[in-house]
CSV table of C-alpha atoms and ligand atoms in Angstrom, one decimal:
chain,number,residue,atom,x,y,z
A,1,MET,CA,0.1,0.1,0.1
A,2,THR,CA,3.2,2.0,0.4
A,3,ASP,CA,2.4,2.9,-3.6
A,4,HIS,CA,-0.9,4.8,-2.8
A,5,ARG,CA,0.4,8.1,-0.6
A,6,GLU,CA,-3.4,9.3,0.5
A,7,PHE,CA,-3.6,5.8,2.8
A,8,GLU,CA,0.0,7.5,4.6
A,9,SER,CA,-0.3,7.0,8.2
A,10,GLU,CA,1.6,6.3,11.3
A,11,MET,CA,-0.7,4.1,12.4
A,12,LEU,CA,-1.0,2.1,8.7
A,13,ARG,CA,2.4,1.6,9.1
A,14,THR,CA,2.8,-0.2,12.0
A,15,ALA,CA,-0.5,-2.5,11.5
A,16,LEU,CA,1.3,-3.3,8.2
A,17,ARG,CA,4.7,-3.8,10.0
A,18,GLN,CA,2.9,-6.0,12.5
A,19,LEU,CA,1.2,-8.2,9.4
A,20,ASP,CA,4.5,-8.5,7.5
A,21,HIS,CA,6.5,-9.8,10.4
A,22,VAL,CA,3.1,-12.2,11.0
A,23,ALA,CA,2.7,-13.1,7.8
A,24,GLN,CA,6.3,-14.3,7.3
A,25,LYS,CA,6.4,-16.2,9.9
A,26,LEU,CA,3.7,-18.1,9.2
A,27,GLY,CA,4.8,-18.5,5.7
A,28,VAL,CA,1.9,-17.1,4.0
A,29,ASP,CA,1.8,-17.4,0.5
A,30,PRO,CA,3.3,-13.8,-1.0
A,31,ASP,CA,0.2,-13.4,-3.6
A,32,VAL,CA,-2.0,-13.7,-0.3
A,33,HIS,CA,0.3,-11.3,1.5
A,34,GLU,CA,0.1,-9.0,-0.5
A,35,ARG,CA,-3.8,-8.6,-1.0
A,36,LEU,CA,-4.1,-8.9,2.9
A,37,ARG,CA,-1.7,-5.4,2.7
A,38,HIS,CA,-4.4,-3.7,0.6
A,39,PRO,CA,-8.5,-3.3,1.7
A,40,ARG,CA,-11.0,-4.7,-0.4
A,41,ARG,CA,-12.9,-1.2,-1.2
A,42,ALA,CA,-12.5,2.6,0.6
A,43,LEU,CA,-14.7,5.2,0.4
A,44,VAL,CA,-14.2,8.7,1.1
A,45,VAL,CA,-17.6,11.2,0.9
A,46,SER,CA,-18.3,14.9,1.6
A,47,ILE,CA,-21.1,15.5,3.6
A,48,PRO,CA,-22.5,18.4,3.7
A,49,ILE,CA,-25.0,19.5,6.4
A,50,ARG,CA,-26.9,22.9,7.2
A,51,MET,CA,-25.4,24.1,10.5
A,52,ASP,CA,-27.2,25.6,13.6
A,53,ASN,CA,-26.2,29.1,12.4
A,54,GLY,CA,-27.9,28.5,8.8
A,55,LYS,CA,-24.3,28.1,7.0
A,56,THR,CA,-23.3,24.9,5.2
A,57,GLY,CA,-20.4,22.7,6.8
A,58,VAL,CA,-18.7,20.5,4.9
A,59,PHE,CA,-16.9,17.2,6.5
A,60,THR,CA,-14.9,14.4,5.2
A,61,GLY,CA,-16.1,10.7,5.7
A,62,TYR,CA,-14.8,7.4,5.3
A,63,ARG,CA,-15.8,4.2,5.3
A,64,VAL,CA,-13.4,1.4,4.5
A,65,HIS,CA,-14.1,-2.6,3.9
A,66,HIS,CA,-10.2,-4.7,4.8
A,67,ASN,CA,-11.7,-8.1,3.2
A,68,THR,CA,-15.6,-9.8,3.1
A,69,VAL,CA,-13.4,-13.1,2.6
A,70,LEU,CA,-14.9,-14.9,5.6
A,71,GLY,CA,-18.5,-12.6,5.7
A,72,PRO,CA,-19.7,-9.3,6.0
A,73,THR,CA,-17.6,-6.6,6.8
A,74,LYS,CA,-17.7,-5.2,10.9
A,75,GLY,CA,-16.2,-2.6,12.6
A,76,GLY,CA,-16.9,0.8,14.5
A,77,LEU,CA,-17.6,4.1,13.4
A,78,ARG,CA,-15.3,7.1,14.9
A,79,TYR,CA,-15.9,10.7,15.0
A,80,ALA,CA,-13.0,12.2,15.9
A,81,PRO,CA,-11.3,15.9,14.6
A,82,ASP,CA,-7.5,14.2,13.4
A,83,VAL,CA,-9.3,10.7,11.3
A,84,ASN,CA,-8.0,9.8,8.1
A,85,LEU,CA,-8.1,7.3,5.6
A,86,GLY,CA,-4.7,5.8,6.7
A,87,GLU,CA,-6.0,5.1,10.5
A,88,VAL,CA,-9.5,4.0,9.5
A,89,THR,CA,-7.7,1.6,7.0
A,90,ALA,CA,-5.3,0.7,9.6
A,91,LEU,CA,-8.5,0.0,12.1
A,92,ALA,CA,-10.6,-2.0,9.3
A,93,MET,CA,-7.6,-4.4,9.3
A,94,LEU,CA,-7.3,-4.6,12.5
A,95,MET,CA,-10.6,-5.8,12.7
A,96,SER,CA,-10.0,-8.6,10.7
A,97,TRP,CA,-7.5,-10.3,12.5
A,98,LYS,CA,-9.6,-9.6,16.1
A,99,CYS,CA,-12.9,-11.0,14.2
A,100,ALA,CA,-11.1,-14.1,12.9
A,101,LEU,CA,-9.0,-14.7,15.9
A,102,MET,CA,-12.9,-14.6,17.9
A,103,GLY,CA,-14.1,-16.8,14.7
A,104,LEU,CA,-17.0,-14.4,14.2
A,105,PRO,CA,-18.1,-14.5,10.1
A,106,TYR,CA,-17.2,-11.3,9.6
A,107,GLY,CA,-14.3,-9.4,7.6
A,108,GLY,CA,-12.9,-6.0,9.2
A,109,ALA,CA,-14.3,-2.6,8.4
A,110,LYS,CA,-13.7,1.0,9.8
A,111,GLY,CA,-15.3,4.3,9.7
A,112,GLY,CA,-14.7,7.4,10.6
A,113,VAL,CA,-15.8,11.4,9.9
A,114,ARG,CA,-13.3,14.2,10.5
A,115,CYS,CA,-15.4,16.3,13.3
A,116,ASN,CA,-15.0,17.2,16.6
A,117,PRO,CA,-18.5,15.7,18.5
A,118,ARG,CA,-17.9,18.0,21.6
A,119,GLN,CA,-18.3,21.0,19.0
A,120,LEU,CA,-21.4,20.0,17.4
A,121,SER,CA,-24.8,20.7,18.6
A,122,ARG,CA,-27.3,17.4,19.1
A,123,THR,CA,-29.1,18.4,15.8
A,124,GLU,CA,-25.7,19.2,13.8
A,125,LEU,CA,-24.4,15.6,14.9
A,126,GLU,CA,-27.8,14.0,13.7
A,127,HIS,CA,-27.9,15.7,10.5
A,128,LEU,CA,-23.8,14.7,10.2
A,129,THR,CA,-25.0,10.9,10.6
A,130,ARG,CA,-28.0,11.0,8.5
A,131,ARG,CA,-26.3,12.4,5.3
A,132,TYR,CA,-23.2,10.1,6.1
A,133,THR,CA,-25.0,7.3,6.6
A,134,ALA,CA,-26.9,8.2,2.9
A,135,GLU,CA,-23.4,8.6,1.4
A,136,ILE,CA,-22.0,5.1,2.2
A,137,ILE,CA,-25.4,3.5,2.1
A,138,LEU,CA,-24.5,1.5,-0.7
A,139,LEU,CA,-21.7,-0.2,1.5
A,140,ILE,CA,-23.7,-1.2,4.2
A,141,GLY,CA,-26.4,-3.5,4.8
A,142,PRO,CA,-27.1,-6.5,7.4
A,143,ASP,CA,-25.4,-8.7,5.0
A,144,LEU,CA,-22.4,-6.3,3.5
A,145,ASP,CA,-21.5,-3.9,6.5
A,146,ILE,CA,-22.3,-3.5,10.0
A,147,PRO,CA,-21.2,-0.5,11.8
A,148,ALA,CA,-21.2,-0.2,15.2
A,149,PRO,CA,-20.0,2.4,17.8
A,150,ASP,CA,-16.6,3.7,18.6
A,151,LEU,CA,-14.8,7.0,19.9
A,152,GLY,CA,-17.6,9.8,19.8
A,153,THR,CA,-19.9,7.7,19.0
A,154,ASP,CA,-23.2,6.2,20.7
A,155,GLU,CA,-26.2,4.5,20.8
A,156,GLN,CA,-27.9,7.6,20.0
A,157,VAL,CA,-25.9,7.8,16.6
A,158,MET,CA,-26.4,3.9,16.1
A,159,ALA,CA,-30.5,4.8,16.4
A,160,TRP,CA,-29.9,7.4,13.7
A,161,MET,CA,-27.9,5.1,11.3
A,162,MET,CA,-30.4,2.7,11.4
A,163,ASP,CA,-33.5,5.0,10.9
A,164,THR,CA,-31.9,6.5,7.7
A,165,TYR,CA,-31.1,2.7,6.3
A,166,SER,CA,-34.3,1.7,7.4
A,167,MET,CA,-35.9,4.7,5.7
A,168,THR,CA,-34.8,4.2,2.4
A,169,GLN,CA,-35.6,0.6,2.8
A,170,GLY,CA,-39.0,1.0,3.4
A,171,ARG,CA,-39.0,-1.3,6.4
A,172,THR,CA,-37.2,-1.7,9.6
A,173,VAL,CA,-33.8,-3.5,9.4
A,174,PRO,CA,-32.1,-3.4,12.8
A,175,GLY,CA,-29.5,-5.7,11.9
A,176,VAL,CA,-27.8,-3.0,9.9
A,177,VAL,CA,-26.0,-1.9,12.6
A,178,THR,CA,-25.3,-3.0,16.3
A,179,GLY,CA,-24.5,-1.0,19.8
A,180,LYS,CA,-28.1,-0.2,19.2
A,181,PRO,CA,-30.6,1.2,22.5
A,182,LEU,CA,-32.3,-2.0,23.7
A,183,LEU,CA,-35.8,-0.7,22.8
A,184,ILE,CA,-34.7,-0.9,18.8
A,185,GLY,CA,-33.4,-4.4,19.0
A,186,GLY,CA,-30.3,-3.5,21.1
A,187,SER,CA,-28.7,-6.4,23.1
A,188,ALA,CA,-28.7,-7.2,26.8
A,189,GLY,CA,-25.4,-7.0,28.0
A,190,ARG,CA,-23.7,-5.2,25.0
A,191,ARG,CA,-22.7,-1.7,27.5
A,192,GLU,CA,-20.9,-4.6,29.9
A,193,ALA,CA,-19.4,-6.5,27.1
A,194,THR,CA,-16.0,-5.1,26.7
A,195,GLY,CA,-14.9,-4.7,30.4
A,196,ARG,CA,-16.7,-8.3,31.2
A,197,GLY,CA,-14.4,-9.8,28.3
A,198,ILE,CA,-11.4,-8.7,30.0
A,199,VAL,CA,-12.4,-9.7,32.8
A,200,TYR,CA,-12.8,-13.3,32.0
A,201,VAL,CA,-8.9,-13.6,30.0
A,202,LEU,CA,-7.7,-11.7,32.7
A,203,TYR,CA,-9.3,-15.2,34.6
A,204,GLN,CA,-7.4,-17.5,32.1
A,205,ALA,CA,-4.4,-15.6,32.1
A,206,ALA,CA,-3.9,-15.7,35.9
A,207,ARG,CA,-5.0,-19.5,36.1
A,208,MET,CA,-2.3,-20.5,33.5
A,209,LEU,CA,0.4,-18.4,35.5
A,210,GLY,CA,-1.0,-20.5,38.5
A,211,GLU,CA,-2.3,-17.2,40.3
A,212,GLU,CA,-6.1,-16.0,41.6
A,213,ILE,CA,-7.4,-12.5,41.3
A,214,ARG,CA,-9.3,-12.6,44.7
A,215,GLY,CA,-6.9,-10.3,46.8
A,216,ARG,CA,-4.5,-9.3,44.0
A,217,LYS,CA,-3.6,-5.3,43.4
A,218,VAL,CA,-4.9,-3.6,40.0
A,219,ALA,CA,-4.4,-0.4,38.6
A,220,VAL,CA,-6.8,0.7,36.0
A,221,GLN,CA,-5.9,3.7,33.7
A,222,GLY,CA,-9.4,5.1,32.7
A,223,PHE,CA,-13.2,5.1,34.2
A,224,GLY,CA,-15.3,5.0,31.3
A,225,ASN,CA,-17.4,1.9,29.7
A,226,VAL,CA,-14.7,-0.5,29.4
A,227,GLY,CA,-12.5,0.9,32.7
A,228,SER,CA,-15.5,1.4,34.9
A,229,VAL,CA,-17.1,-2.4,33.9
A,230,ALA,CA,-13.7,-4.3,34.2
A,231,ALA,CA,-12.7,-2.2,37.7
A,232,ARG,CA,-16.7,-3.1,39.0
A,233,LEU,CA,-16.5,-6.7,38.4
A,234,LEU,CA,-12.7,-7.2,39.4
A,235,TRP,CA,-13.7,-5.3,42.7
A,236,ARG,CA,-16.9,-7.8,43.1
A,237,GLU,CA,-14.5,-10.8,42.6
A,238,GLY,CA,-12.5,-9.3,45.7
A,239,ALA,CA,-9.5,-8.0,43.7
A,240,ILE,CA,-7.7,-4.8,45.5
A,241,ILE,CA,-8.7,-2.0,42.9
A,242,ALA,CA,-5.8,0.3,44.5
A,243,GLY,CA,-5.7,2.9,41.4
A,244,ILE,CA,-8.0,4.1,39.0
A,245,SER,CA,-7.9,7.3,36.7
A,246,ASP,CA,-9.5,9.3,34.2
A,247,LEU,CA,-9.1,12.4,32.1
A,248,GLY,CA,-8.7,14.5,35.0
A,249,GLY,CA,-5.8,12.3,36.9
A,250,GLY,CA,-5.5,9.4,39.2
A,251,ILE,CA,-6.4,8.5,42.5
A,252,TRP,CA,-4.7,5.4,44.5
A,253,ASN,CA,-5.1,3.7,47.8
A,254,PRO,CA,-3.3,0.7,48.2
A,255,ARG,CA,-5.8,-0.9,50.6
A,256,GLY,CA,-8.7,-0.8,47.9
A,257,ILE,CA,-11.0,1.4,46.5
A,258,ASP,CA,-15.0,0.4,47.2
A,259,VAL,CA,-16.2,0.9,43.3
A,260,ALA,CA,-19.6,1.2,43.6
A,261,GLN,CA,-18.9,4.6,45.7
A,262,LEU,CA,-16.4,5.5,43.2
A,263,GLU,CA,-19.3,5.3,40.9
A,264,ARG,CA,-21.8,7.4,42.6
A,265,HIS,CA,-18.6,10.1,43.4
A,266,VAL,CA,-17.9,9.7,39.7
A,267,ALA,CA,-21.9,10.6,38.7
A,268,GLU,CA,-22.0,13.5,41.0
A,269,ALA,CA,-18.1,15.4,40.8
A,270,GLY,CA,-17.8,14.1,36.5
A,271,THR,CA,-14.3,12.4,37.4
A,272,VAL,CA,-12.6,10.3,39.9
A,273,VAL,CA,-10.5,13.0,41.2
A,274,GLY,CA,-11.7,14.1,44.9
A,275,PHE,CA,-12.3,10.5,46.4
A,276,PRO,CA,-12.2,10.2,49.8
A,277,ASP,CA,-9.1,8.4,51.6
A,278,THR,CA,-7.4,8.6,48.1
A,279,ASP,CA,-3.6,10.0,46.8
A,280,ARG,CA,-3.8,12.1,43.9
A,281,LEU,CA,-1.5,10.5,41.2
A,282,THR,CA,-1.1,11.1,37.4
A,283,ASN,CA,-2.4,9.3,34.5
A,284,GLN,CA,1.2,8.2,34.1
A,285,GLU,CA,1.9,7.4,37.4
A,286,ILE,CA,-1.0,4.9,37.8
A,287,LEU,CA,0.7,2.7,35.4
A,288,GLU,CA,4.0,2.5,37.5
A,289,GLN,CA,2.3,1.9,40.5
A,290,ALA,CA,3.4,-1.6,43.0
A,291,CYS,CA,0.7,-3.5,41.8
A,292,ASP,CA,-0.2,-7.1,40.1
A,293,ILE,CA,-2.2,-6.1,37.0
A,294,VAL,CA,-2.4,-3.2,35.2
A,295,ILE,CA,-5.3,-2.5,32.7
A,296,PRO,CA,-4.9,0.7,30.5
A,297,ALA,CA,-8.3,1.1,29.1
A,298,ALA,CA,-8.3,5.0,28.1
A,299,VAL,CA,-6.2,5.8,24.9
A,300,ALA,CA,-3.4,4.8,22.3
A,301,SER,CA,0.4,4.6,23.3
A,302,GLN,CA,0.7,5.3,27.2
A,303,ILE,CA,3.2,2.5,28.0
A,304,ARG,CA,5.8,3.8,25.7
A,305,GLU,CA,9.8,3.3,25.3
A,306,ASP,CA,10.2,5.9,27.9
A,307,ASN,CA,8.0,4.2,30.8
A,308,ALA,CA,8.2,0.8,30.1
A,309,ASP,CA,10.9,0.0,32.4
A,310,ARG,CA,8.7,1.8,35.5
A,311,VAL,CA,5.7,-0.1,34.6
A,312,LYS,CA,5.6,-2.8,38.1
A,313,ALA,CA,2.8,-5.0,37.5
A,314,HIS,CA,3.1,-8.7,35.9
A,315,ILE,CA,0.1,-9.0,33.8
A,316,VAL,CA,-1.2,-6.0,31.2
A,317,VAL,CA,-4.5,-6.8,29.9
A,318,GLU,CA,-5.2,-4.0,27.2
A,319,GLY,CA,-8.6,-2.4,27.7
A,320,ALA,CA,-7.7,0.2,24.9
A,321,ASN,CA,-7.1,0.1,21.7
A,322,GLY,CA,-2.8,0.3,21.0
A,323,PRO,CA,-2.1,1.3,24.6
A,324,THR,CA,1.5,-0.3,23.8
A,325,THR,CA,3.7,0.6,21.5
A,326,LEU,CA,5.9,-1.7,19.6
A,327,GLU,CA,8.9,-0.7,21.4
A,328,ALA,CA,7.8,-0.9,24.6
A,329,ASP,CA,5.9,-4.2,24.0
A,330,ALA,CA,9.4,-5.6,23.7
A,331,ILE,CA,11.1,-3.7,26.7
A,332,LEU,CA,8.0,-5.7,28.7
A,333,ARG,CA,8.2,-9.1,26.5
A,334,ASP,CA,12.2,-8.7,28.1
A,335,ARG,CA,11.0,-8.4,31.3
A,336,GLY,CA,8.5,-11.4,31.2
A,337,VAL,CA,5.3,-9.0,31.8
A,338,THR,CA,2.3,-11.0,30.5
A,339,VAL,CA,0.7,-9.2,27.9
A,340,VAL,CA,-2.8,-10.1,27.3
A,341,PRO,CA,-2.9,-8.1,24.0
A,342,ASP,CA,-6.0,-5.5,22.8
A,343,VAL,CA,-7.3,-7.6,19.7
A,344,LEU,CA,-8.0,-10.2,22.3
A,345,ALA,CA,-8.7,-8.6,25.3
A,346,ASN,CA,-11.1,-6.0,24.0
A,347,ALA,CA,-13.0,-8.0,21.7
A,348,GLY,CA,-15.8,-8.5,24.4
A,349,GLY,CA,-17.7,-5.6,22.4
A,350,VAL,CA,-17.7,-7.3,18.9
A,351,VAL,CA,-18.5,-10.8,20.3
A,352,VAL,CA,-21.6,-9.5,21.9
A,353,SER,CA,-22.0,-6.6,18.8
A,354,TYR,CA,-22.5,-10.2,16.7
A,355,PHE,CA,-24.5,-11.9,19.1
A,356,GLU,CA,-27.0,-8.5,18.7
A,357,TRP,CA,-26.6,-8.9,14.9
A,358,VAL,CA,-27.8,-12.7,15.0
A,359,GLN,CA,-30.9,-11.4,17.0
A,360,GLY,CA,-31.8,-8.4,14.9
A,361,LEU,CA,-32.0,-10.8,12.2
A,362,GLN,CA,-33.7,-13.9,13.8
A,363,TYR,CA,-35.9,-11.3,15.8
A,364,TYR,CA,-35.5,-13.4,18.5
A,365,PHE,CA,-33.9,-12.0,21.4
A,366,TRP,CA,-31.8,-13.7,24.9
A,367,ARG,CA,-31.7,-13.0,28.4
A,368,GLU,CA,-28.6,-11.0,29.5
A,369,SER,CA,-27.8,-14.3,31.2
A,370,GLU,CA,-26.9,-16.6,28.0
A,371,ILE,CA,-25.6,-13.5,26.6
A,372,THR,CA,-22.8,-13.5,29.4
A,373,ALA,CA,-22.3,-17.4,28.9
A,374,ARG,CA,-21.9,-17.4,25.5
A,375,LEU,CA,-19.5,-14.6,25.9
A,376,GLN,CA,-17.7,-16.1,28.6
A,377,GLU,CA,-17.2,-19.3,26.3
A,378,VAL,CA,-15.8,-17.3,23.3
A,379,MET,CA,-13.0,-15.1,25.0
A,380,THR,CA,-11.8,-18.6,27.0
A,381,ARG,CA,-11.8,-20.4,24.0
A,382,ALA,CA,-9.9,-17.7,22.0
A,383,PHE,CA,-7.9,-17.2,25.1
A,384,ASN,CA,-6.8,-21.0,25.0
A,385,ARG,CA,-6.4,-20.7,21.3
A,386,VAL,CA,-3.7,-18.2,21.8
A,387,TRP,CA,-2.1,-19.4,24.5
A,388,GLY,CA,-1.7,-22.8,22.9
A,389,VAL,CA,-0.2,-20.8,19.7
A,390,ALA,CA,2.5,-18.4,21.9
A,391,THR,CA,3.4,-21.7,23.9
A,392,LYS,CA,3.8,-23.9,20.8
A,393,GLU,CA,5.9,-21.3,19.0
A,394,GLY,CA,7.4,-19.8,21.5
A,395,THR,CA,6.2,-16.3,21.2
A,396,ASP,CA,4.4,-13.5,23.3
A,397,LEU,CA,0.7,-13.3,23.3
A,398,ARG,CA,0.1,-10.8,21.0
A,399,THR,CA,2.1,-12.7,18.0
A,400,ALA,CA,0.2,-15.6,18.4
A,401,ALA,CA,-3.2,-13.4,18.4
A,402,LEU,CA,-1.9,-12.2,15.3
A,403,MET,CA,-1.0,-15.6,13.7
A,404,GLU,CA,-4.3,-16.8,15.0
A,405,GLY,CA,-6.2,-14.2,13.2
A,406,ILE,CA,-4.1,-13.4,10.2
A,407,ARG,CA,-3.9,-17.0,9.5
A,408,ARG,CA,-7.3,-17.7,9.3
A,409,VAL,CA,-8.2,-14.7,6.9
A,410,ALA,CA,-5.3,-16.0,4.5
A,411,GLU,CA,-6.5,-19.7,4.8
A,412,GLY,CA,-9.9,-17.9,3.7
A,413,TYR,CA,-8.3,-16.0,0.3
A,414,LYS,CA,-6.5,-19.5,-0.3
A,415,ILE,CA,-10.1,-21.2,-0.1
A,416,ARG,CA,-11.9,-19.2,-2.1
A,417,GLY,CA,-9.1,-17.9,-5.0
A,418,LEU,CA,-8.6,-15.3,-7.1
A,419,TYR,CA,-11.7,-14.0,-9.1
A,420,PRO,CA,-12.0,-14.2,-12.5
B,501,NAD,P1,-15.0,6.1,27.2
B,501,NAD,O1,-15.1,7.6,26.3
B,501,NAD,O2,-16.2,5.6,27.5
B,501,NAD,O3,-14.0,6.1,28.4
B,501,NAD,C1,-12.8,6.4,27.9
B,501,NAD,C2,-12.2,6.6,29.7
B,501,NAD,O4,-10.4,7.3,29.5
B,501,NAD,C3,-12.4,7.9,30.3
B,501,NAD,O5,-12.4,7.8,31.6
B,501,NAD,C4,-12.0,9.1,30.1
B,501,NAD,O6,-12.1,10.2,31.1
B,501,NAD,C5,-10.2,8.6,29.9
B,501,NAD,N1,-9.5,9.4,29.7
B,501,NAD,C6,-9.7,9.8,28.0
B,501,NAD,N2,-8.4,10.5,27.7
B,501,NAD,C7,-7.6,9.8,28.9
B,501,NAD,C8,-6.0,10.6,28.3
B,501,NAD,N3,-5.7,11.2,27.6
B,501,NAD,N4,-5.4,9.8,29.9
B,501,NAD,C9,-6.4,8.9,30.6
B,501,NAD,N5,-7.6,8.9,30.4
B,501,NAD,C10,-8.6,9.3,29.5
B,501,NAD,O7,-14.6,5.1,26.1
B,501,NAD,P2,-14.5,3.4,26.1
B,501,NAD,O8,-15.6,2.7,25.5
B,501,NAD,O9,-14.3,2.9,27.7
B,501,NAD,O10,-13.1,3.2,25.2
B,501,NAD,C11,-11.8,3.5,26.3
B,501,NAD,C12,-11.0,2.4,25.5
B,501,NAD,O11,-11.1,1.3,25.2
B,501,NAD,C13,-10.5,3.3,23.9
B,501,NAD,O12,-9.5,3.1,23.3
B,501,NAD,C14,-11.4,2.1,23.0
B,501,NAD,O13,-11.3,2.2,21.6
B,501,NAD,C15,-11.2,0.8,23.5
B,501,NAD,N6,-12.7,-0.1,23.2
B,501,NAD,C16,-13.7,0.2,23.2
B,501,NAD,C17,-14.6,-0.5,23.4
B,501,NAD,C18,-16.0,-0.8,23.5
B,501,NAD,O14,-16.5,-1.4,23.7
B,501,NAD,N7,-16.4,0.0,24.3
B,501,NAD,C19,-14.5,-2.3,22.4
B,501,NAD,C20,-12.9,-2.3,22.5
B,501,NAD,C21,-11.8,-1.2,22.6
């Protein structure tokens, strides 16, 4: 893809380096490898909307399908000021490996609109979402490509997308997006899915290392959808949640934080900062405290070459996408830290999205206990497969997870052949 300058981005260069490394290790056929490096299709659209001040604003949007070899494509929609074609393409590629690793019948996709959603009114956001959906409508559908929320988008954005698509079809089509509100076809347990998935893989990791979660000291960076659910569930299981942070900063109490009380504090104060009986830390310090497990669940590139040496935990579970840089990853590996990689650890969201899609196609909805039991089964199976590959090949868990995902997609290409 280096010959297409419009795809240039640091994130895509990193994704391609990972792919090349793993494809070589797997001995992927060079023709298939070349196909894996390119997205199947990428659409760039302009989105003109009437702003609240009566003027017309024009935004740029993207939707990229990386591959469709295992089924329709699946991936989030991101609203962010710096989103670009290269980033969306890299994220679509990573979705391909993630879906294949988890055994889901999907290829990877991603979408984005370059905007700052916090500076748009609700009406502007609705217009933007509906016009974006209309512009990419040829590329989406329940058996074609199924968007979901990502950074800067939520259940409401998915409801507008579903409604816009349904209006053009003259009937309600719940299966066109996932992450919808429960009332219009969302799934029980979708909101908690990623945090819950993290806990399931952490359980397996601890079991393999011969440890227990109960009594272990945990630090969580980020107290949003992912971090707060993971912290609450681990706290209920008897882990000591010693540190938590959010955009406002971090808090620390080595004897443990009552997560239910903290949630009430955050609901009032808007941040974890100021919670009684805790010391104040920065977002960086939270990663470097004396504890057993660190869960970065906020933003990318938090564990880097300059601080990886100071991470004292011996287990890192990546809730966020890309919280560890490639350089930091090598440092942690050399120090014997077990890193459960993002592609596996935070896959609970896409797994329950798959359940939501299946329920929508059948108009038959499952109880939350069924969703939770199935999620646990899928996460545990995927973890054990990755652990098995890592043990057999003598690699770290990230390489093993990518090997497992990329191998499946490559095999799919091989079996289906090259058209025409
Ligand atoms: P969210 O917006 O609900 O929460 C993000 C949290 O991180 C908030 O507490 C926020 O204050 C904090 N934060 C933001 N910027 C920060 C910074 N610079 N330093 C420290 N903390 C910061 O988001 P989320 O849905 O919990 O997602 C968190 C991460 O997990 C993202 O990287 C996302 O891509 C990834 N992820 C989320 C899901 C999902 O289902 N929500 C699935 C897979 C991956």
